[in-house]
Amino acid sequence: MYKFIRDILFQFDPENVHHFSMNAFQYACKIPFFKKIIQQQYCIEHPSLEKNVFGLHFKNPVGLGAGFDKNALYLNELEALGFGFVEIGTVTPKSQQGNDQPRLFRLPKDKALINRMGFNNDGVETIAARLYNRKSTINSPLIIGGNIGKNKTTPNDEAWKDYVICFSGLFDAVDYFVVNVSSPNTPGLRELQEKDSLKKILSELQNINHSKNKKKPLLLKIAPDLSQEQLDDIVDLSVEIKLDGLVATNTTIDRSGLLTPESRIQTIGAGGLSGKPLQQRSKEVVQYLYQQTHQQIPIIASGGIFTGADAKEQLNAGASLIQVWTGFIYEGPGIVKNICKALIID
Ligand SMILES: Cc1cc2nc3c(=O)[nH]c(=O)nc-3n(C[C@H](O)[C@H](O)[C@H](O)COP(=O)(O)O)c2cc1C
């Protein structure tokens, strides 16, 4: 059924389809009983799916990656689709438009996407207010991650201030934080993955964290394009700063091995590639980090997860939790249930 709907949706611009589908779904969820029916259809519960990771209780290990619900607009609807957790953002201090459209492209032959969104978001104040409002009106067990970044116009040597603003602004609104220094779509951002810059950002955030009554888990999201040396630096720093977890990985700038014709890839241009072509590299990074951290730091796997078998591979590689994004577009609303069904141990 979803394959049929997907074929129709794939005739239209990806970003418009994204907004149209989520708004239509949100509207439908306002119809009495519709949301209940969706929940009955898509949510799955089983004790073997439950996980305690970095001090939080997850009803299942399948989350939605950052960038899907950047502005925390659709949390109730995503919860109805069974997600164990949703990562909002990337949130920046000031709202920004992101790059010019078109900036999101499908590569159906590769089951992939290329995006150069550029952190389009409503800004920390608006998003925090939205989250506080939700908290005060409903009692929901959905775990929410806050993925934070810097504004495009902030120079790298002042980037840490942007992370501090977002961390402070969202502190009581989210359950865990992810520092995003790995998006390829904000010029110079990935340079912040170098040890000194990263140390400055993470230690400033941990200082604030330690001053609070109850700390929030602090995670770092990394690019799949890092060298082994850079990964080793990340491992050292994670131990030094006492990070609570790592998210591996963001999208890649690599374009090798694609089935989509080279001319099409050239026409699309710059951006981060996600989906199936990222799966292997993402798994390698998860495995490497798991070994090098001596299994001491929980890892969220992100990259090319479409099925239960994909999820199992990432969990076997050392991940504690997994996130989907491109898989959600290609597999449809049943993705969480299908993955969870494969993970249940009786
Ligand atoms: C359109 C789009 C927008 C994204 N925006 C963000 C973002 O704002 N912040 C972030 O950390 N990751 C972002 N990502 C990366 C995803 O969270 C995920 O890490 C990546 O796509 C790999 O997973 P996948 O292969 O399952 O899609 C985005 C991905 C896509 C496709």
mmCIF file of C-alpha atoms and ligand atoms in Angstrom:
data_model
loop_
_atom_site.group_PDB
_atom_site.id
_atom_site.type_symbol
_atom_site.label_atom_id
_atom_site.label_comp_id
_atom_site.label_asym_id
_atom_site.label_seq_id
_atom_site.Cartn_x
_atom_site.Cartn_y
_atom_site.Cartn_z
ATOM 1 C CA MET A 1 0.000 0.000 0.000
ATOM 2 C CA TYR A 2 2.743 2.485 1.006
ATOM 3 C CA LYS A 3 4.727 1.589 -2.160
ATOM 4 C CA PHE A 4 1.740 2.770 -4.224
ATOM 5 C CA ILE A 5 1.424 6.050 -2.240
ATOM 6 C CA ARG A 6 5.203 6.513 -2.385
ATOM 7 C CA ASP A 7 5.219 6.211 -6.185
ATOM 8 C CA ILE A 8 2.696 9.073 -6.342
ATOM 9 C CA LEU A 9 4.504 11.214 -3.754
ATOM 10 C CA PHE A 10 7.823 10.688 -5.548
ATOM 11 C CA GLN A 11 6.387 12.558 -8.562
ATOM 12 C CA PHE A 12 6.566 15.808 -6.576
ATOM 13 C CA ASP A 13 9.280 17.998 -5.042
ATOM 14 C CA PRO A 14 10.721 16.165 -1.969
ATOM 15 C CA GLU A 15 10.642 19.111 0.417
ATOM 16 C CA ASN A 16 7.057 20.046 -0.504
ATOM 17 C CA VAL A 17 5.996 16.420 -0.102
ATOM 18 C CA HIS A 18 7.644 16.326 3.325
ATOM 19 C CA HIS A 19 5.676 19.345 4.594
ATOM 20 C CA PHE A 20 2.450 18.320 2.847
ATOM 21 C CA SER A 21 2.501 14.744 4.209
ATOM 22 C CA MET A 22 3.322 15.739 7.776
ATOM 23 C CA ASN A 23 0.732 18.533 7.833
ATOM 24 C CA ALA A 24 -1.928 16.257 6.324
ATOM 25 C CA PHE A 25 -1.081 13.547 8.846
ATOM 26 C CA GLN A 26 -1.224 16.044 11.708
ATOM 27 C CA TYR A 27 -4.599 17.282 10.498
ATOM 28 C CA ALA A 28 -5.914 13.709 10.244
ATOM 29 C CA CYS A 29 -4.726 12.975 13.791
ATOM 30 C CA LYS A 30 -7.135 15.656 15.027
ATOM 31 C CA ILE A 31 -10.075 13.524 13.861
ATOM 32 C CA PRO A 32 -11.455 11.637 16.883
ATOM 33 C CA PHE A 33 -10.146 8.054 17.057
ATOM 34 C CA PHE A 34 -7.853 8.447 14.002
ATOM 35 C CA LYS A 35 -4.735 8.791 16.162
ATOM 36 C CA LYS A 36 -5.846 5.847 18.335
ATOM 37 C CA ILE A 37 -6.261 3.698 15.202
ATOM 38 C CA ILE A 38 -2.802 4.753 13.973
ATOM 39 C CA GLN A 39 -1.293 3.919 17.365
ATOM 40 C CA GLN A 40 -2.967 0.507 17.387
ATOM 41 C CA GLN A 41 -1.698 -0.113 13.876
ATOM 42 C CA TYR A 42 1.900 1.063 14.280
ATOM 43 C CA CYS A 43 2.961 0.977 17.954
ATOM 44 C CA ILE A 44 4.468 -2.191 19.292
ATOM 45 C CA GLU A 45 5.395 -2.912 22.885
ATOM 46 C CA HIS A 46 7.459 -5.735 24.306
ATOM 47 C CA PRO A 47 9.726 -5.954 27.353
ATOM 48 C CA SER A 48 12.645 -7.133 25.185
ATOM 49 C CA LEU A 49 12.487 -3.871 23.195
ATOM 50 C CA GLU A 50 12.936 -1.668 26.265
ATOM 51 C CA LYS A 51 16.367 -0.164 26.888
ATOM 52 C CA ASN A 52 18.031 1.955 29.538
ATOM 53 C CA VAL A 53 20.714 4.064 27.918
ATOM 54 C CA PHE A 54 22.558 7.054 29.426
ATOM 55 C CA GLY A 55 20.116 7.088 32.308
ATOM 56 C CA LEU A 56 16.995 7.285 30.133
ATOM 57 C CA HIS A 57 14.337 4.641 29.618
ATOM 58 C CA PHE A 58 13.489 3.954 25.955
ATOM 59 C CA LYS A 59 10.328 1.949 25.186
ATOM 60 C CA ASN A 60 12.111 0.714 22.054
ATOM 61 C CA PRO A 61 15.514 1.428 20.461
ATOM 62 C CA VAL A 62 14.205 2.931 17.192
ATOM 63 C CA GLY A 63 14.429 6.707 16.950
ATOM 64 C CA LEU A 64 13.937 9.350 14.301
ATOM 65 C CA GLY A 65 17.128 11.152 13.264
ATOM 66 C CA ALA A 66 17.649 14.906 13.475
ATOM 67 C CA GLY A 67 16.453 17.074 10.608
ATOM 68 C CA PHE A 68 13.086 15.401 10.082
ATOM 69 C CA ASP A 69 11.191 17.409 12.694
ATOM 70 C CA LYS A 70 13.588 20.339 12.931
ATOM 71 C CA ASN A 71 11.076 22.616 14.653
ATOM 72 C CA ALA A 72 9.413 20.122 17.034
ATOM 73 C CA LEU A 73 6.093 20.453 15.218
ATOM 74 C CA TYR A 74 5.043 16.830 14.824
ATOM 75 C CA LEU A 75 6.075 15.066 18.042
ATOM 76 C CA ASN A 76 2.625 13.687 18.914
ATOM 77 C CA GLU A 77 2.136 12.323 15.410
ATOM 78 C CA LEU A 78 5.608 10.748 15.339
ATOM 79 C CA GLU A 79 4.932 9.202 18.726
ATOM 80 C CA ALA A 80 1.770 7.627 17.259
ATOM 81 C CA LEU A 81 3.969 5.944 14.623
ATOM 82 C CA GLY A 82 5.777 4.103 17.394
ATOM 83 C CA PHE A 83 9.149 5.892 17.583
ATOM 84 C CA GLY A 84 11.001 5.265 20.841
ATOM 85 C CA PHE A 85 12.606 8.685 20.579
ATOM 86 C CA VAL A 86 12.750 11.691 18.270
ATOM 87 C CA GLU A 87 15.689 14.054 17.835
ATOM 88 C CA ILE A 88 14.547 17.577 17.039
ATOM 89 C CA GLY A 89 16.725 20.203 15.315
ATOM 90 C CA THR A 90 19.324 21.034 14.370
ATOM 91 C CA VAL A 91 18.358 24.097 16.419
ATOM 92 C CA THR A 92 20.411 27.289 16.136
ATOM 93 C CA PRO A 93 20.239 30.417 18.365
ATOM 94 C CA LYS A 94 18.566 32.594 15.725
ATOM 95 C CA SER A 95 16.003 31.349 13.236
ATOM 96 C CA GLN A 96 17.387 30.970 9.712
ATOM 97 C CA GLN A 97 16.040 30.163 6.271
ATOM 98 C CA GLY A 98 18.683 27.665 5.240
ATOM 99 C CA ASN A 99 19.969 27.348 1.690
ATOM 100 C CA ASP A 100 18.018 28.196 -1.458
ATOM 101 C CA GLN A 101 15.567 25.616 -2.787
ATOM 102 C CA PRO A 102 15.677 23.059 -4.288
ATOM 103 C CA ARG A 103 17.882 21.580 -1.580
ATOM 104 C CA LEU A 104 16.559 18.063 -1.123
ATOM 105 C CA PHE A 105 16.856 15.390 -3.831
ATOM 106 C CA ARG A 106 15.877 11.723 -4.161
ATOM 107 C CA LEU A 107 18.123 9.061 -5.642
ATOM 108 C CA PRO A 108 15.613 6.176 -5.918
ATOM 109 C CA LYS A 109 18.041 3.833 -7.698
ATOM 110 C CA ASP A 110 20.311 4.071 -4.657
ATOM 111 C CA LYS A 111 17.555 4.301 -2.030
ATOM 112 C CA ALA A 112 19.236 7.531 -1.007
ATOM 113 C CA LEU A 113 18.750 11.277 -0.559
ATOM 114 C CA ILE A 114 21.050 14.241 -1.020
ATOM 115 C CA ASN A 115 20.297 17.342 1.056
ATOM 116 C CA ARG A 116 21.839 20.751 1.571
ATOM 117 C CA MET A 117 19.130 22.196 3.819
ATOM 118 C CA GLY A 118 21.583 24.355 5.817
ATOM 119 C CA PHE A 119 19.947 24.288 9.277
ATOM 120 C CA ASN A 120 16.652 25.934 8.344
ATOM 121 C CA ASN A 121 14.860 26.253 11.686
ATOM 122 C CA ASP A 122 12.695 28.549 13.832
ATOM 123 C CA GLY A 123 15.464 29.352 16.331
ATOM 124 C CA VAL A 124 15.927 28.207 19.921
ATOM 125 C CA GLU A 125 13.437 30.531 21.628
ATOM 126 C CA THR A 126 10.466 29.554 19.477
ATOM 127 C CA ILE A 127 11.312 25.861 19.524
ATOM 128 C CA ALA A 128 11.863 25.802 23.292
ATOM 129 C CA ALA A 129 8.522 27.582 23.840
ATOM 130 C CA ARG A 130 6.812 24.976 21.647
ATOM 131 C CA LEU A 131 8.350 22.151 23.669
ATOM 132 C CA TYR A 132 7.491 23.706 27.030
ATOM 133 C CA ASN A 133 3.939 24.228 25.840
ATOM 134 C CA ARG A 134 3.668 20.576 24.809
ATOM 135 C CA LYS A 135 5.079 19.471 28.157
ATOM 136 C CA SER A 136 2.523 21.524 30.050
ATOM 137 C CA THR A 137 -0.443 20.219 28.045
ATOM 138 C CA ILE A 138 0.253 16.513 27.610
ATOM 139 C CA ASN A 139 1.971 13.829 29.626
ATOM 140 C CA SER A 140 4.006 11.928 27.069
ATOM 141 C CA PRO A 141 6.753 9.364 27.691
ATOM 142 C CA LEU A 142 8.371 10.085 24.279
ATOM 143 C CA ILE A 143 12.097 10.718 24.694
ATOM 144 C CA ILE A 144 13.139 13.921 22.934
ATOM 145 C CA GLY A 145 16.688 14.691 21.888
ATOM 146 C CA GLY A 146 17.803 18.255 21.203
ATOM 147 C CA ASN A 147 20.263 18.467 18.329
ATOM 148 C CA ILE A 148 22.097 21.805 18.510
ATOM 149 C CA GLY A 149 24.250 23.766 16.060
ATOM 150 C CA LYS A 150 25.524 27.206 15.163
ATOM 151 C CA ASN A 151 24.095 29.911 12.930
ATOM 152 C CA LYS A 152 25.632 30.238 9.472
ATOM 153 C CA THR A 153 26.897 33.768 10.200
ATOM 154 C CA THR A 154 28.641 32.866 13.470
ATOM 155 C CA PRO A 155 32.396 32.543 12.955
ATOM 156 C CA ASN A 156 33.924 29.265 14.082
ATOM 157 C CA ASP A 157 35.956 30.830 16.909
ATOM 158 C CA GLU A 158 32.692 32.027 18.460
ATOM 159 C CA ALA A 159 30.709 28.899 17.651
ATOM 160 C CA TRP A 160 30.869 27.658 21.255
ATOM 161 C CA LYS A 161 28.635 30.577 22.291
ATOM 162 C CA ASP A 162 25.902 29.404 19.900
ATOM 163 C CA TYR A 163 26.037 25.908 21.379
ATOM 164 C CA VAL A 164 25.821 27.381 24.893
ATOM 165 C CA ILE A 165 22.755 29.471 23.939
ATOM 166 C CA CYS A 166 20.961 26.443 22.486
ATOM 167 C CA PHE A 167 21.972 24.158 25.359
ATOM 168 C CA SER A 168 20.726 26.624 27.986
ATOM 169 C CA GLY A 169 17.567 27.482 26.048
ATOM 170 C CA LEU A 170 16.515 23.873 25.605
ATOM 171 C CA PHE A 171 17.824 22.491 28.892
ATOM 172 C CA ASP A 172 14.494 21.747 30.569
ATOM 173 C CA ALA A 173 12.693 21.037 27.308
ATOM 174 C CA VAL A 174 14.582 17.968 26.047
ATOM 175 C CA ASP A 175 15.826 14.701 27.535
ATOM 176 C CA TYR A 176 19.275 14.560 25.948
ATOM 177 C CA PHE A 177 21.510 16.752 23.785
ATOM 178 C CA VAL A 178 23.438 16.109 20.592
ATOM 179 C CA VAL A 179 26.181 18.507 19.537
ATOM 180 C CA ASN A 180 26.145 18.645 15.762
ATOM 181 C CA VAL A 181 29.470 19.600 14.230
ATOM 182 C CA SER A 182 29.159 17.186 11.341
ATOM 183 C CA SER A 183 26.664 18.614 8.860
ATOM 184 C CA PRO A 184 28.298 19.255 5.476
ATOM 185 C CA ASN A 185 25.835 22.062 4.688
ATOM 186 C CA THR A 186 27.038 24.864 6.960
ATOM 187 C CA PRO A 187 30.336 26.202 5.611
ATOM 188 C CA GLY A 188 33.258 25.377 7.914
ATOM 189 C CA LEU A 189 31.100 23.537 10.480
ATOM 190 C CA ARG A 190 32.927 20.251 10.123
ATOM 191 C CA GLU A 191 36.208 21.958 11.017
ATOM 192 C CA LEU A 192 34.767 22.101 14.545
ATOM 193 C CA GLN A 193 35.357 18.355 14.709
ATOM 194 C CA GLU A 194 39.055 19.134 15.212
ATOM 195 C CA LYS A 195 40.139 18.387 18.779
ATOM 196 C CA ASP A 196 40.737 21.926 20.119
ATOM 197 C CA SER A 197 37.517 23.456 18.780
ATOM 198 C CA LEU A 198 35.515 20.492 19.932
ATOM 199 C CA LYS A 199 37.092 20.536 23.378
ATOM 200 C CA LYS A 200 36.124 24.185 23.832
ATOM 201 C CA ILE A 201 32.475 23.574 22.866
ATOM 202 C CA LEU A 202 32.028 20.373 24.849
ATOM 203 C CA SER A 203 33.747 21.583 28.008
ATOM 204 C CA GLU A 204 31.663 24.791 28.064
ATOM 205 C CA LEU A 205 28.507 22.660 27.804
ATOM 206 C CA GLN A 206 29.657 20.198 30.460
ATOM 207 C CA ASN A 207 30.415 23.105 32.832
ATOM 208 C CA ILE A 208 26.815 24.295 32.533
ATOM 209 C CA ASN A 209 25.619 20.714 32.789
ATOM 210 C CA HIS A 210 27.482 20.115 36.050
ATOM 211 C CA SER A 211 26.032 23.292 37.563
ATOM 212 C CA LYS A 212 22.499 21.883 37.250
ATOM 213 C CA ASN A 213 20.705 19.721 39.836
ATOM 214 C CA LYS A 214 20.249 16.979 37.278
ATOM 215 C CA LYS A 215 22.636 16.674 34.322
ATOM 216 C CA LYS A 216 21.369 16.001 30.799
ATOM 217 C CA PRO A 217 23.086 13.315 28.702
ATOM 218 C CA LEU A 218 25.454 15.029 26.260
ATOM 219 C CA LEU A 219 26.229 13.324 22.946
ATOM 220 C CA LEU A 220 28.317 14.207 19.919
ATOM 221 C CA LYS A 221 27.276 13.510 16.318
ATOM 222 C CA ILE A 222 30.108 12.820 13.925
ATOM 223 C CA ALA A 223 30.637 12.656 10.176
ATOM 224 C CA PRO A 224 31.283 9.384 8.367
ATOM 225 C CA ASP A 225 34.112 11.027 6.427
ATOM 226 C CA LEU A 226 36.544 11.332 9.355
ATOM 227 C CA SER A 227 39.950 9.692 9.119
ATOM 228 C CA GLN A 228 41.030 7.054 11.637
ATOM 229 C CA GLU A 229 43.235 9.678 13.304
ATOM 230 C CA GLN A 230 40.283 12.036 13.693
ATOM 231 C CA LEU A 231 38.133 9.225 15.076
ATOM 232 C CA ASP A 232 40.875 8.471 17.614
ATOM 233 C CA ASP A 233 40.848 12.139 18.674
ATOM 234 C CA ILE A 234 37.075 11.933 19.135
ATOM 235 C CA VAL A 235 37.466 8.823 21.278
ATOM 236 C CA ASP A 236 40.106 10.482 23.496
ATOM 237 C CA LEU A 237 38.000 13.586 23.876
ATOM 238 C CA SER A 238 34.835 11.620 24.636
ATOM 239 C CA VAL A 239 36.606 9.968 27.548
ATOM 240 C CA GLU A 240 38.235 13.206 28.723
ATOM 241 C CA ILE A 241 35.018 15.263 28.607
ATOM 242 C CA LYS A 242 32.960 12.313 29.887
ATOM 243 C CA LEU A 243 30.530 12.376 27.006
ATOM 244 C CA ASP A 244 27.410 10.280 27.531
ATOM 245 C CA GLY A 245 27.244 9.029 23.974
ATOM 246 C CA LEU A 246 28.097 9.351 20.284
ATOM 247 C CA VAL A 247 25.843 9.487 17.227
ATOM 248 C CA ALA A 248 27.440 7.800 14.220
ATOM 249 C CA THR A 249 26.946 9.076 11.640
ATOM 250 C CA ASN A 250 25.736 12.183 9.853
ATOM 251 C CA THR A 251 25.451 12.318 6.026
ATOM 252 C CA THR A 252 28.489 11.858 3.780
ATOM 253 C CA ILE A 253 30.099 13.988 1.084
ATOM 254 C CA ASP A 254 31.372 10.803 -0.587
ATOM 255 C CA ARG A 255 29.647 9.913 -3.878
ATOM 256 C CA SER A 256 31.415 6.673 -4.752
ATOM 257 C CA GLY A 257 29.637 3.511 -5.897
ATOM 258 C CA LEU A 258 26.290 5.120 -6.717
ATOM 259 C CA LEU A 259 23.909 3.626 -9.300
ATOM 260 C CA THR A 260 22.415 7.039 -10.125
ATOM 261 C CA PRO A 261 24.030 8.390 -13.325
ATOM 262 C CA GLU A 262 27.026 10.665 -12.782
ATOM 263 C CA SER A 263 25.334 13.428 -14.815
ATOM 264 C CA ARG A 264 22.405 13.500 -12.360
ATOM 265 C CA ILE A 265 24.783 13.596 -9.384
ATOM 266 C CA GLN A 266 26.612 16.523 -10.995
ATOM 267 C CA THR A 267 23.328 18.381 -11.604
ATOM 268 C CA ILE A 268 22.266 17.934 -7.966
ATOM 269 C CA GLY A 269 25.578 19.353 -6.730
ATOM 270 C CA ALA A 270 26.740 19.787 -3.127
ATOM 271 C CA GLY A 271 25.095 18.212 -0.100
ATOM 272 C CA GLY A 272 25.087 15.309 2.284
ATOM 273 C CA LEU A 273 24.240 11.850 1.005
ATOM 274 C CA SER A 274 22.093 9.614 3.208
ATOM 275 C CA GLY A 275 20.422 6.206 2.928
ATOM 276 C CA LYS A 276 21.653 2.827 1.690
ATOM 277 C CA PRO A 277 25.031 3.985 0.291
ATOM 278 C CA LEU A 278 25.929 5.223 3.792
ATOM 279 C CA GLN A 279 25.054 2.008 5.604
ATOM 280 C CA GLN A 280 28.391 0.186 5.402
ATOM 281 C CA ARG A 281 30.545 3.175 6.360
ATOM 282 C CA SER A 282 28.245 4.091 9.222
ATOM 283 C CA LYS A 283 28.465 0.527 10.539
ATOM 284 C CA GLU A 284 32.264 0.580 10.294
ATOM 285 C CA VAL A 285 32.408 3.803 12.308
ATOM 286 C CA VAL A 286 30.052 2.390 14.967
ATOM 287 C CA GLN A 287 32.193 -0.744 15.222
ATOM 288 C CA TYR A 288 35.443 1.223 15.462
ATOM 289 C CA LEU A 289 34.122 3.592 18.128
ATOM 290 C CA TYR A 290 32.668 0.687 20.113
ATOM 291 C CA GLN A 291 36.029 -1.067 20.173
ATOM 292 C CA GLN A 292 38.149 2.017 20.825
ATOM 293 C CA THR A 293 35.947 3.250 23.670
ATOM 294 C CA HIS A 294 36.089 -0.248 25.207
ATOM 295 C CA GLN A 295 32.297 -0.405 25.059
ATOM 296 C CA GLN A 296 32.128 2.357 27.660
ATOM 297 C CA ILE A 297 30.265 5.004 25.642
ATOM 298 C CA PRO A 298 26.798 4.266 24.239
ATOM 299 C CA ILE A 299 26.440 4.780 20.488
ATOM 300 C CA ILE A 300 23.361 5.731 18.469
ATOM 301 C CA ALA A 301 23.717 4.322 14.952
ATOM 302 C CA SER A 302 22.440 6.519 12.134
ATOM 303 C CA GLY A 303 22.932 5.799 8.443
ATOM 304 C CA GLY A 304 21.130 3.603 5.944
ATOM 305 C CA ILE A 305 18.902 1.678 8.345
ATOM 306 C CA PHE A 306 15.798 0.467 6.505
ATOM 307 C CA THR A 307 14.933 -2.976 7.900
ATOM 308 C CA GLY A 308 15.110 -5.144 10.986
ATOM 309 C CA ALA A 309 18.173 -6.868 9.525
ATOM 310 C CA ASP A 310 19.911 -3.482 9.075
ATOM 311 C CA ALA A 311 19.076 -2.547 12.656
ATOM 312 C CA LYS A 312 20.384 -5.863 13.981
ATOM 313 C CA GLU A 313 23.669 -5.359 12.125
ATOM 314 C CA GLN A 314 24.162 -1.956 13.739
ATOM 315 C CA LEU A 315 23.252 -3.264 17.186
ATOM 316 C CA ASN A 316 25.655 -6.170 16.708
ATOM 317 C CA ALA A 317 28.332 -3.685 15.646
ATOM 318 C CA GLY A 318 27.975 -2.048 19.062
ATOM 319 C CA ALA A 319 25.117 0.447 18.840
ATOM 320 C CA SER A 320 22.795 0.784 21.837
ATOM 321 C CA LEU A 321 20.076 2.589 19.880
ATOM 322 C CA ILE A 322 19.380 3.260 16.204
ATOM 323 C CA GLN A 323 17.864 6.119 14.210
ATOM 324 C CA VAL A 324 16.130 6.139 10.849
ATOM 325 C CA TRP A 325 15.588 9.025 8.426
ATOM 326 C CA THR A 326 15.969 8.124 4.748
ATOM 327 C CA GLY A 327 14.588 4.654 5.507
ATOM 328 C CA PHE A 328 11.396 6.304 6.784
ATOM 329 C CA ILE A 329 10.918 7.971 3.383
ATOM 330 C CA TYR A 330 11.501 4.767 1.407
ATOM 331 C CA GLU A 331 9.847 2.232 3.766
ATOM 332 C CA GLY A 332 6.995 4.393 5.052
ATOM 333 C CA PRO A 333 5.149 4.671 8.358
ATOM 334 C CA GLY A 334 5.458 0.954 9.174
ATOM 335 C CA ILE A 335 9.253 1.155 9.507
ATOM 336 C CA VAL A 336 9.386 1.317 13.327
ATOM 337 C CA LYS A 337 6.959 -1.575 13.764
ATOM 338 C CA ASN A 338 8.790 -3.708 11.186
ATOM 339 C CA ILE A 339 12.170 -3.096 12.799
ATOM 340 C CA CYS A 340 10.812 -3.673 16.307
ATOM 341 C CA LYS A 341 9.130 -6.920 15.255
ATOM 342 C CA ALA A 342 12.503 -8.211 14.061
ATOM 343 C CA LEU A 343 14.179 -7.193 17.331
ATOM 344 C CA ILE A 344 11.732 -8.847 19.733
ATOM 345 C CA ILE A 345 13.225 -11.719 21.695
ATOM 346 C CA ASP A 346 10.620 -14.116 23.149
HETATM 347 C C1 LIG B 1 16.810 16.248 4.636
HETATM 348 C C2 LIG B 1 17.727 15.901 5.766
HETATM 349 C C3 LIG B 1 17.978 16.832 6.751
HETATM 350 C C4 LIG B 1 18.832 16.541 7.812
HETATM 351 N N1 LIG B 1 19.057 17.476 8.762
HETATM 352 C C5 LIG B 1 19.876 17.180 9.811
HETATM 353 C C6 LIG B 1 20.084 18.131 10.837
HETATM 354 O O1 LIG B 1 19.513 19.221 10.840
HETATM 355 N N2 LIG B 1 20.932 17.798 11.838
HETATM 356 C C7 LIG B 1 21.567 16.580 11.899
HETATM 357 O O2 LIG B 1 22.315 16.314 12.842
HETATM 358 N N3 LIG B 1 21.358 15.650 10.936
HETATM 359 C C8 LIG B 1 20.544 15.934 9.907
HETATM 360 N N4 LIG B 1 20.331 14.995 8.930
HETATM 361 C C9 LIG B 1 21.068 13.712 9.008
HETATM 362 C C10 LIG B 1 20.203 12.593 9.598
HETATM 363 O O3 LIG B 1 19.820 12.876 10.929
HETATM 364 C C11 LIG B 1 20.955 11.255 9.564
HETATM 365 O O4 LIG B 1 22.040 11.315 10.458
HETATM 366 C C12 LIG B 1 21.477 10.908 8.175
HETATM 367 O O5 LIG B 1 20.515 11.211 7.193
HETATM 368 C C13 LIG B 1 21.857 9.429 8.052
HETATM 369 O O6 LIG B 1 20.748 8.589 8.315
HETATM 370 P P1 LIG B 1 19.846 7.938 7.153
HETATM 371 O O7 LIG B 1 20.763 7.264 6.181
HETATM 372 O O8 LIG B 1 18.928 7.004 7.892
HETATM 373 O O9 LIG B 1 19.096 9.063 6.523
HETATM 374 C C14 LIG B 1 19.465 15.263 7.875
HETATM 375 C C15 LIG B 1 19.202 14.322 6.879
HETATM 376 C C16 LIG B 1 18.348 14.611 5.846
HETATM 377 C C17 LIG B 1 18.079 13.575 4.784
#
